[in-house]
Coordinates of C-alpha atoms in Angstrom, one line a residue:
X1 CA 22.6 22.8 -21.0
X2 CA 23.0 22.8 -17.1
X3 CA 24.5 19.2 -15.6
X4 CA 23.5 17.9 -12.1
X5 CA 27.2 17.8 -11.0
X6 CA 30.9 18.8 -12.3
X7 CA 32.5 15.6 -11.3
X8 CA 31.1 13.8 -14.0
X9 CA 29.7 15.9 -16.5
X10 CA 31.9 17.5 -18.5
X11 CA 30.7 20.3 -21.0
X12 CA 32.9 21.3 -23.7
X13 CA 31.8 23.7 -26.4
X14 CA 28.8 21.4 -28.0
X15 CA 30.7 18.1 -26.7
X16 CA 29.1 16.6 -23.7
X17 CA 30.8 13.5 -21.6
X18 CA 29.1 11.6 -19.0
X19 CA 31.7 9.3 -16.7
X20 CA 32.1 8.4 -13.8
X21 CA 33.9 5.4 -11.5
X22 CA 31.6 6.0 -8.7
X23 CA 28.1 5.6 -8.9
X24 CA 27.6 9.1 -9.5
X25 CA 24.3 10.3 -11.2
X26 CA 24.1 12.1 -14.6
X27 CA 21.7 14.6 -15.8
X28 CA 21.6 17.4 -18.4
X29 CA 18.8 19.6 -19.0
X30 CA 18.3 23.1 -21.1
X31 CA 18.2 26.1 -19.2
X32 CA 15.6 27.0 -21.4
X33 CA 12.3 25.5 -22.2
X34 CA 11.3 25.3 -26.0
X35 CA 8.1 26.0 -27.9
X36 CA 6.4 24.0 -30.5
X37 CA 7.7 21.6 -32.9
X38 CA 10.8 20.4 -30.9
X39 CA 13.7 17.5 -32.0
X40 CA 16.0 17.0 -29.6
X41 CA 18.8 14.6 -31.2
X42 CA 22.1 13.1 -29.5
X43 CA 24.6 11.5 -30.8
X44 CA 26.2 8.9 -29.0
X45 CA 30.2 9.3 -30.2
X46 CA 31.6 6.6 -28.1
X47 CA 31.3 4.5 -25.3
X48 CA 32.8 2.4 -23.0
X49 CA 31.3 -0.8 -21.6
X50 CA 31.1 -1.8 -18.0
X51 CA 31.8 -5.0 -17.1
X52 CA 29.5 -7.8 -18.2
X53 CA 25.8 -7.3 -18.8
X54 CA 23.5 -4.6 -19.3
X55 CA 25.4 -1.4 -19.8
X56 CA 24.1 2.1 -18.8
X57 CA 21.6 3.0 -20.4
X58 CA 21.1 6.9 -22.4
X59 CA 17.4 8.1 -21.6
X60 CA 16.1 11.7 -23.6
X61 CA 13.1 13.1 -21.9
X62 CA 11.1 16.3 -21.9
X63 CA 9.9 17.6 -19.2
X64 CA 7.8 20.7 -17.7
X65 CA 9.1 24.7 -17.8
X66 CA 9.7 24.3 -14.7
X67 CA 11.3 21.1 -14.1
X68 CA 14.9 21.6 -12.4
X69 CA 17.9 19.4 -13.0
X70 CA 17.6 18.4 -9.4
X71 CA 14.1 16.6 -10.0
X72 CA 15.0 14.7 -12.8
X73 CA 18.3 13.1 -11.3
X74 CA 17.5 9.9 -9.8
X75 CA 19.5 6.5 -8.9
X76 CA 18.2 3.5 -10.4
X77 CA 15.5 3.1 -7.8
X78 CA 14.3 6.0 -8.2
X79 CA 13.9 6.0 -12.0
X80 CA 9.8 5.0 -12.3
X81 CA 9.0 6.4 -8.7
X82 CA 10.7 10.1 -9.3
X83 CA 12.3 10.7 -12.5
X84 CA 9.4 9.5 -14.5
X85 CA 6.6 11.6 -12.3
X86 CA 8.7 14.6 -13.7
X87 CA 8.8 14.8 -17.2
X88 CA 6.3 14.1 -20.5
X89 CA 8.2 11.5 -22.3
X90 CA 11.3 9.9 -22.6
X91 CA 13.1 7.3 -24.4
X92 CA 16.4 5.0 -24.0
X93 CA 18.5 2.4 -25.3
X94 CA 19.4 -0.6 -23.9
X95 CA 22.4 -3.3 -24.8
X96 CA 24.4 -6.0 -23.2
X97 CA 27.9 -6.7 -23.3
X98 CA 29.6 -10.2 -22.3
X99 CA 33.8 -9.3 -22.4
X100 CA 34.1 -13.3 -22.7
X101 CA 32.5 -13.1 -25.8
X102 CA 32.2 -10.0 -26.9
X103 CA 30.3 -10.7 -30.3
X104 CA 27.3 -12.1 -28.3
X105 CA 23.7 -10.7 -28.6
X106 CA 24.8 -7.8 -30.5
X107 CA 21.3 -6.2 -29.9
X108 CA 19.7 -3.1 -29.4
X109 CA 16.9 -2.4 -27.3
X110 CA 15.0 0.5 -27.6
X111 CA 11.6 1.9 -25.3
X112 CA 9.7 5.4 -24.6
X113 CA 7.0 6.1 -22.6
X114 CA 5.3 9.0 -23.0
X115 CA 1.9 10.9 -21.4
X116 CA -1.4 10.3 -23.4
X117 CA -4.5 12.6 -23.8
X118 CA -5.7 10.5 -20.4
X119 CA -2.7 11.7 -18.5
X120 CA -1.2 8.0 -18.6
X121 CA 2.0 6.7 -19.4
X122 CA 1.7 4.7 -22.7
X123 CA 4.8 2.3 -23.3
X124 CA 6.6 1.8 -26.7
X125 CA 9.0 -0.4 -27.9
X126 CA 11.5 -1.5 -31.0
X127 CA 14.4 -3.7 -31.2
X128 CA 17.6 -3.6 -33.7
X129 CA 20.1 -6.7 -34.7
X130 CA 23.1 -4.4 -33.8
X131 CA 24.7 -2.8 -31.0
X132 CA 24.9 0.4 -30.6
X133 CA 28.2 1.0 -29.8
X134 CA 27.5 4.8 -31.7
X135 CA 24.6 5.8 -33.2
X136 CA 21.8 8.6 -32.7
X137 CA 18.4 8.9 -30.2
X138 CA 15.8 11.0 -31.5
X139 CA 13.1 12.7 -30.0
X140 CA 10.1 14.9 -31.0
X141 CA 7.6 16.7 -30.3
X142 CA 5.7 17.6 -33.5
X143 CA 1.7 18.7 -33.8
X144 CA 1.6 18.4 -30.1
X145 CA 2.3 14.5 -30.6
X146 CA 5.2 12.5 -29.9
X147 CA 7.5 10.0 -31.9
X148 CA 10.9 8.0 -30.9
X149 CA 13.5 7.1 -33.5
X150 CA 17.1 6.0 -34.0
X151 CA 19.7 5.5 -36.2
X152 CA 23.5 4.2 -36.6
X153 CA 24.5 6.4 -39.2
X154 CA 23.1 9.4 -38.7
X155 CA 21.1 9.0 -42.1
X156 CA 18.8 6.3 -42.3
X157 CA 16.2 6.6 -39.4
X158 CA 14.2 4.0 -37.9
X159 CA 11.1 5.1 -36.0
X160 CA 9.7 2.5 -32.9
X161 CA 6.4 2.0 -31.4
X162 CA 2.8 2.0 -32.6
X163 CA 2.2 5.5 -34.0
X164 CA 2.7 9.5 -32.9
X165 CA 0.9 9.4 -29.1
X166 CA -0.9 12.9 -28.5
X167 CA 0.2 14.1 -25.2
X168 CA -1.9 16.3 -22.8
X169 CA -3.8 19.0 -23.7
X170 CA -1.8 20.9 -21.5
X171 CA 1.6 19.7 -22.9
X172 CA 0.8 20.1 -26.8
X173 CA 2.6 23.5 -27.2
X174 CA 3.8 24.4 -23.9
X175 CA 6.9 25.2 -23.4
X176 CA 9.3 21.9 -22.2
X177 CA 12.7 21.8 -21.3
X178 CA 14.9 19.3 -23.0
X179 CA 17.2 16.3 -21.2
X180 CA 19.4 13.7 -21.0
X181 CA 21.0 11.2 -18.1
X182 CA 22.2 7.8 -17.0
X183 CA 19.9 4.9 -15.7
X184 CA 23.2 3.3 -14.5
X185 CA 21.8 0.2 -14.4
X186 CA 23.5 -0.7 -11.2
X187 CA 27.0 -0.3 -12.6
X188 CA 29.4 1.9 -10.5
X189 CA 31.0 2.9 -14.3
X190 CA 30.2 4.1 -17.5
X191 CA 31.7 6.9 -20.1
X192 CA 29.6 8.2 -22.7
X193 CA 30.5 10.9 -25.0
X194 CA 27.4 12.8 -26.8
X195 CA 26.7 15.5 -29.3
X196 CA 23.2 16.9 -28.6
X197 CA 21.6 19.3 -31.1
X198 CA 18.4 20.8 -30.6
X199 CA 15.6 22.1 -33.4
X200 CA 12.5 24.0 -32.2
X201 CA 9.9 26.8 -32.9
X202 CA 12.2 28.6 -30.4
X203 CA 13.5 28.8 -26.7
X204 CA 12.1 31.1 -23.7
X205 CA 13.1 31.9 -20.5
X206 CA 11.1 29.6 -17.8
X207 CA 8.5 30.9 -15.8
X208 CA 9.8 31.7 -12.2
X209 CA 7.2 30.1 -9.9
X210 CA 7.3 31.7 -5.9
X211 CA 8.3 29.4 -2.9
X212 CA 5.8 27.6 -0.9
X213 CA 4.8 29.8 2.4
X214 CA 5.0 27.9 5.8
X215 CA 2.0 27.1 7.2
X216 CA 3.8 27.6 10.6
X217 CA 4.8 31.1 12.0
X218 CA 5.6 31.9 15.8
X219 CA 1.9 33.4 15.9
X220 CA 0.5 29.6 15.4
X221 CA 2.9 27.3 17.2
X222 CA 4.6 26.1 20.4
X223 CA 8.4 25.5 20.1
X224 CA 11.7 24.1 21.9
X225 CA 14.8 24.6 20.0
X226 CA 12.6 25.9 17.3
X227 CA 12.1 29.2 15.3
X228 CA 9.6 29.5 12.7
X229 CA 8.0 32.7 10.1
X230 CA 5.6 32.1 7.7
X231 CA 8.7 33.0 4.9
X232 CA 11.7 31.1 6.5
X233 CA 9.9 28.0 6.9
X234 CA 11.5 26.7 10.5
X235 CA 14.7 26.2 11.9
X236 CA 15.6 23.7 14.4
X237 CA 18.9 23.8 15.9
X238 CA 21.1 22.2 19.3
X239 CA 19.8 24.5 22.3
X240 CA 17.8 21.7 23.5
X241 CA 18.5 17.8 23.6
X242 CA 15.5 17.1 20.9
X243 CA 13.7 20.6 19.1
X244 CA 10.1 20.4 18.7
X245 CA 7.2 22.4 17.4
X246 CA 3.5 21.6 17.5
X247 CA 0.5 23.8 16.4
X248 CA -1.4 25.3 19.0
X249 CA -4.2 25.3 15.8
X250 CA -6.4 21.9 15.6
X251 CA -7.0 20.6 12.2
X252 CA -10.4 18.5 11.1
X253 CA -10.6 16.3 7.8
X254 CA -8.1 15.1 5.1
X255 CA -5.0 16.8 5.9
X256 CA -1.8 16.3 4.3
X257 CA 1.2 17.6 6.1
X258 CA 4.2 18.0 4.3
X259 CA 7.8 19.2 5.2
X260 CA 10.3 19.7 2.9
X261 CA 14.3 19.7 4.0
X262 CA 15.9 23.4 3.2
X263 CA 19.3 22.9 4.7
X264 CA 20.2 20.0 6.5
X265 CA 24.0 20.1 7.7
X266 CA 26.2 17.4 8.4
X267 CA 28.3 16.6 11.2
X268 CA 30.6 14.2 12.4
X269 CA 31.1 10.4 10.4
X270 CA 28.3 8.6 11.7
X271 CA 24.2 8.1 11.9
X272 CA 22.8 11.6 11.9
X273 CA 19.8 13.5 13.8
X274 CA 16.0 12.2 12.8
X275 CA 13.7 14.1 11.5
X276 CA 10.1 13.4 12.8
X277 CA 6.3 14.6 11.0
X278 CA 3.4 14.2 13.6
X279 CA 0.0 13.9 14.4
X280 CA -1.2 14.6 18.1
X281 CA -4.5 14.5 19.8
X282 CA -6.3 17.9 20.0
X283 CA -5.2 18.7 23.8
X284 CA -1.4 17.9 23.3
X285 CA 0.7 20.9 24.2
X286 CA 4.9 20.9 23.9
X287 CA 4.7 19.6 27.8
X288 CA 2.7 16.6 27.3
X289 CA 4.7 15.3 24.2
X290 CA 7.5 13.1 25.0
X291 CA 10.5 14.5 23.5
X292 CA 13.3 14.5 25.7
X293 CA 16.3 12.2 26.1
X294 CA 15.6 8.2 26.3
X295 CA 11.7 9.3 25.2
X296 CA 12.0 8.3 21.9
X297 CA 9.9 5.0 22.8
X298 CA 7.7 7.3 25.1
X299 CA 6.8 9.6 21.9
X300 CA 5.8 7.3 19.8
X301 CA 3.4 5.6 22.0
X302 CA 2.0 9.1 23.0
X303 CA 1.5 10.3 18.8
X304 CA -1.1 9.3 16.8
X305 CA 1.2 8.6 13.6
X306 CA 4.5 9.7 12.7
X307 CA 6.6 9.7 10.3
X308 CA 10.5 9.9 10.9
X309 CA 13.6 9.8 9.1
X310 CA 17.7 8.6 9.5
X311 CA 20.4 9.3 7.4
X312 CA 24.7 8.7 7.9
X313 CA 27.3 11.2 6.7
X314 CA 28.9 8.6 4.2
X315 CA 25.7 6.8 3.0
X316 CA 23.7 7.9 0.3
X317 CA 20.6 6.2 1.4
X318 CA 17.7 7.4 3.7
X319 CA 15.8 5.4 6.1
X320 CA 12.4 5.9 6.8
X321 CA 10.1 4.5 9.8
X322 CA 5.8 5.1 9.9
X323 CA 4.6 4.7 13.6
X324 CA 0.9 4.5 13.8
X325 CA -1.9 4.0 16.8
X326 CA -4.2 1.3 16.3
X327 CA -7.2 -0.5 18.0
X328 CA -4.8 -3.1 18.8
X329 CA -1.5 -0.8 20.2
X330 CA 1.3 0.7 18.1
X331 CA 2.2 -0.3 14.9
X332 CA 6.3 0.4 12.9
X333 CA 6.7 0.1 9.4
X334 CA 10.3 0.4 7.6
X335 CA 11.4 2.5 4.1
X336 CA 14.0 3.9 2.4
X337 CA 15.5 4.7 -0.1
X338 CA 18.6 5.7 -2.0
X339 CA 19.2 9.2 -1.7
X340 CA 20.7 11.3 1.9
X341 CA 17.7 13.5 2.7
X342 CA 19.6 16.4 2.5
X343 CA 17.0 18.4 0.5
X344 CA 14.1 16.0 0.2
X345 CA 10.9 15.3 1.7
X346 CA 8.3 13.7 3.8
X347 CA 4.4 13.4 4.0
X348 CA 2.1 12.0 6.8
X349 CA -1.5 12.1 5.8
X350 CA -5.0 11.4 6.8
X351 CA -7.9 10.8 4.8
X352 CA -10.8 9.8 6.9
X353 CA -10.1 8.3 9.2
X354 CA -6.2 6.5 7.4
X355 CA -3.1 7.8 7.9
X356 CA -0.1 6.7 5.2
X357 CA 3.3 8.4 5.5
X358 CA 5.3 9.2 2.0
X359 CA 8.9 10.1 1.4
X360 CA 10.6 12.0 -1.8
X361 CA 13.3 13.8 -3.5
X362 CA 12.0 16.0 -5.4
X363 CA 7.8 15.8 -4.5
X364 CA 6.9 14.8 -8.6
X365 CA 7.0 11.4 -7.0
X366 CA 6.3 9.8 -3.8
X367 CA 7.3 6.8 -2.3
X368 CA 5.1 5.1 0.6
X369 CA 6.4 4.1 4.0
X370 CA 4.5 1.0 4.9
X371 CA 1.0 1.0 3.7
X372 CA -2.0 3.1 5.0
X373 CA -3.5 2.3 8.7
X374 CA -6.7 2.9 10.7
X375 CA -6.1 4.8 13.4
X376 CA -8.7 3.9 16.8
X377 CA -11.7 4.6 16.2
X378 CA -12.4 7.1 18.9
X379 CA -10.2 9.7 16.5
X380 CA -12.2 9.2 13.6
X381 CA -13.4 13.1 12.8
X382 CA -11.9 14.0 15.2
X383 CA -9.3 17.4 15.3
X384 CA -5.5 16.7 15.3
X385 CA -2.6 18.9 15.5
X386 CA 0.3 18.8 14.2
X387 CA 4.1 18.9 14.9
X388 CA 7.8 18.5 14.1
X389 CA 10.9 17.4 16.1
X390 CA 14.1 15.6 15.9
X391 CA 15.7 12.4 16.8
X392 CA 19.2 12.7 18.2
X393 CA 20.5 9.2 17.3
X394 CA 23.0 10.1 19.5
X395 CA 24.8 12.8 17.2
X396 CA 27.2 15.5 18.4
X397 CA 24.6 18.3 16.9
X398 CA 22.2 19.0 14.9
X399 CA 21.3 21.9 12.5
X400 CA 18.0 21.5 10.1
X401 CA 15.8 23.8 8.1
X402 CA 12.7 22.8 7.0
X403 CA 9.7 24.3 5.1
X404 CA 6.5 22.9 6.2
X405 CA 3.1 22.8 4.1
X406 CA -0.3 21.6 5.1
X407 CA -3.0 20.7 2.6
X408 CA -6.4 20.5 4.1
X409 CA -10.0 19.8 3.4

């Protein structure tokens, strides 16, 4: 196993402990991905509870060859939107603990969900008179179908839901890799010591997959502050107040614009540079798009739609803001969520003549900003371009990498 951090994961020989005081996320996943019949079983050793309520929660999943631990470690928010776009099934426990009275509801809740033949998540469920203080999650992948069980002793097995649910055609004997993490539950706390064990038809290295090219290279695009090749993705960097780039290609249709965060370096304590996705009309260039200082206001009255984010150096939240041109003027909707978009990304879209704006991790989920507008109707059909730049927010620099995609039609 590979663990999403070292500050709270702590891997010794085949002992794994999960803690933390701080609100940190958990994750394991194999470094390999297994083949056919797989059980993937953990034994929960000990744990300690968290102050009154629902406790922290163990969740097994498999997930894709390709998955990284990255994509499958979410906060609570982020548990249906991101962590559940990434893998095939999972399961988890649930109990409650009142230290007033600690005998009270000593219950265990247990649910899966796992992909159907239809690509849909099917929900499961069971439900035990004890708590599980210790005991085992099961679960298994077996004639390309899958099954959830537990047990308190390691010996007698109880299996929940309605049945074996056949997953994917796809996912019936492809190789997955093999997980577990925390759903905190909101609690800053939790220590949980586990034992996993794995049985399979064997393990294989995962399949390497090739970086996405950008769609931007200097033969393509205007810059300030900006440098750009089709490998590198784009760089924008202090050497001008606010760094820009804009196509100098138009683009007609659907067109989904996506830039994912490389590198995005920190400085200073407070509220960092924006990052900003585009759309422009056809005859913008780099001197007729406001980007300069006290222009912010300027810009987005000049764009079509954007989509922009801020983060601060000590919160572990993004915020997200969708600016859109309407019949009736300019339109702001507010997002966010709670992850620093250090590495994550953003989406602005059009289809038809509606542009929505989208926000991610990991990009197996996506979050909408707002919900979808019309932009005027002079613009239906008609060619955009496209273009990044920052927001200074008043910070002391800036220094950004970005990888930007575009999906057309």
């Amino acid at each position: 196993f590979e663990g999403s951090n070292t500050d709270s994961i702590l891997i010794v020989d085949e002992i794994i402990r999960l803690t933390s005081e701080s609100a940190a996320e958990s994750t394991v996943l194999t470094k390999e991905a297994h083949i056919g019949d797989i059980v993937l079983t953990v034994e929960i050793q000990a744990r300690s509870m968290s102050g009154s309520g629902y406790q922290p929660q163990l969740v097994l999943f498999f997930a894709p060859e390709t998955t990284s631990v990255a994509d499958v470690t979410t906060n609570d928010n982020g548990f249906g939107d991101f962590f559940e776009s990434s893998v095939v099934a999972w399961m988890k426990e649930r109990i409650y603990f009142d230290p007033t009275d600690p005998e009270s509801l000593m219950y265990t809740w247990f649910n899966a969900k796992v992909l159907d033949t239809d690509s849909n998540f099917v929900s499961e469920g069971g439900s035990e008179n004890d708590r599980m203080n210790s005991g085992f999650l099961r679960l298994q992948r077996s004639g390309g179908s899958i099954d959830s069980y537990y047990s308190f002793d390691g010996v007698s097995w109880a299996k929940f839901g309605g049945g074996s649910i056949l997953l994917p055609t796809s996912y019936r004997t492809a190789p997955l890799k093999l997980g577990y993490r925390i759903k905190r539950e909101w609690k800053s706390a939790y220590d949980i010591t586990t034992h996993p064990t794995i049985a399979s038809d064997g393990a294989v290295a995962t399949s390497i997959t090739s970086g996405p090219q950008s769609y931007f290279d200097d033969d393509n695009i205007e810059t300030i502050g900006t440098s750009c090749s089709s490998s590198g993705g784009c760089d924008l960097a202090l050497d001008a107040y606010n760094s820009a780039v804009l196509s100098t290609e138009t683009f007609f249709g659907d067109v989904s614009f996506i830039v994912k965060v490389e590198n995005r370096e920190v400085f200073g304590m407070g509220y960092q540079s924006g990052l900003a996705l585009f759309f422009a009309p056809a005859d913008a260039t780099l001197n007729l798009v406001p980007i300069g200082r006290n222009e912010d206001g300027a810009f987005n009255d000049y764009v079509l739609a954007a989509v922009s984010d801020k983060i601060h150096a000590s919160i572990d939240h993004t915020w997200t803001t969708m600016k859109s041109q309407t019949d009736s003027g300019t339109l702001s909707q507010s997002g966010g969520d709670g992850y620093k978009n250090l590495q994550g990304y953003l989406m602005l879209e059009r289809a038809g003549n509606v542009v929505s704006a989208y926000m991610s991790p990991n990009s197996n989920g996506w979050k909408a900003i707002g919900v979808p507008k019309t932009l005027p109707s002079k613009y239906a059909g008609a060619p955009i371009k496209l273009g990044i730049r920052t927001f200074r927010n008043w910070a002391s620099s800036y220094e950004i990498s970005v990888m930007p995609t575009v999906e057309q039609s």
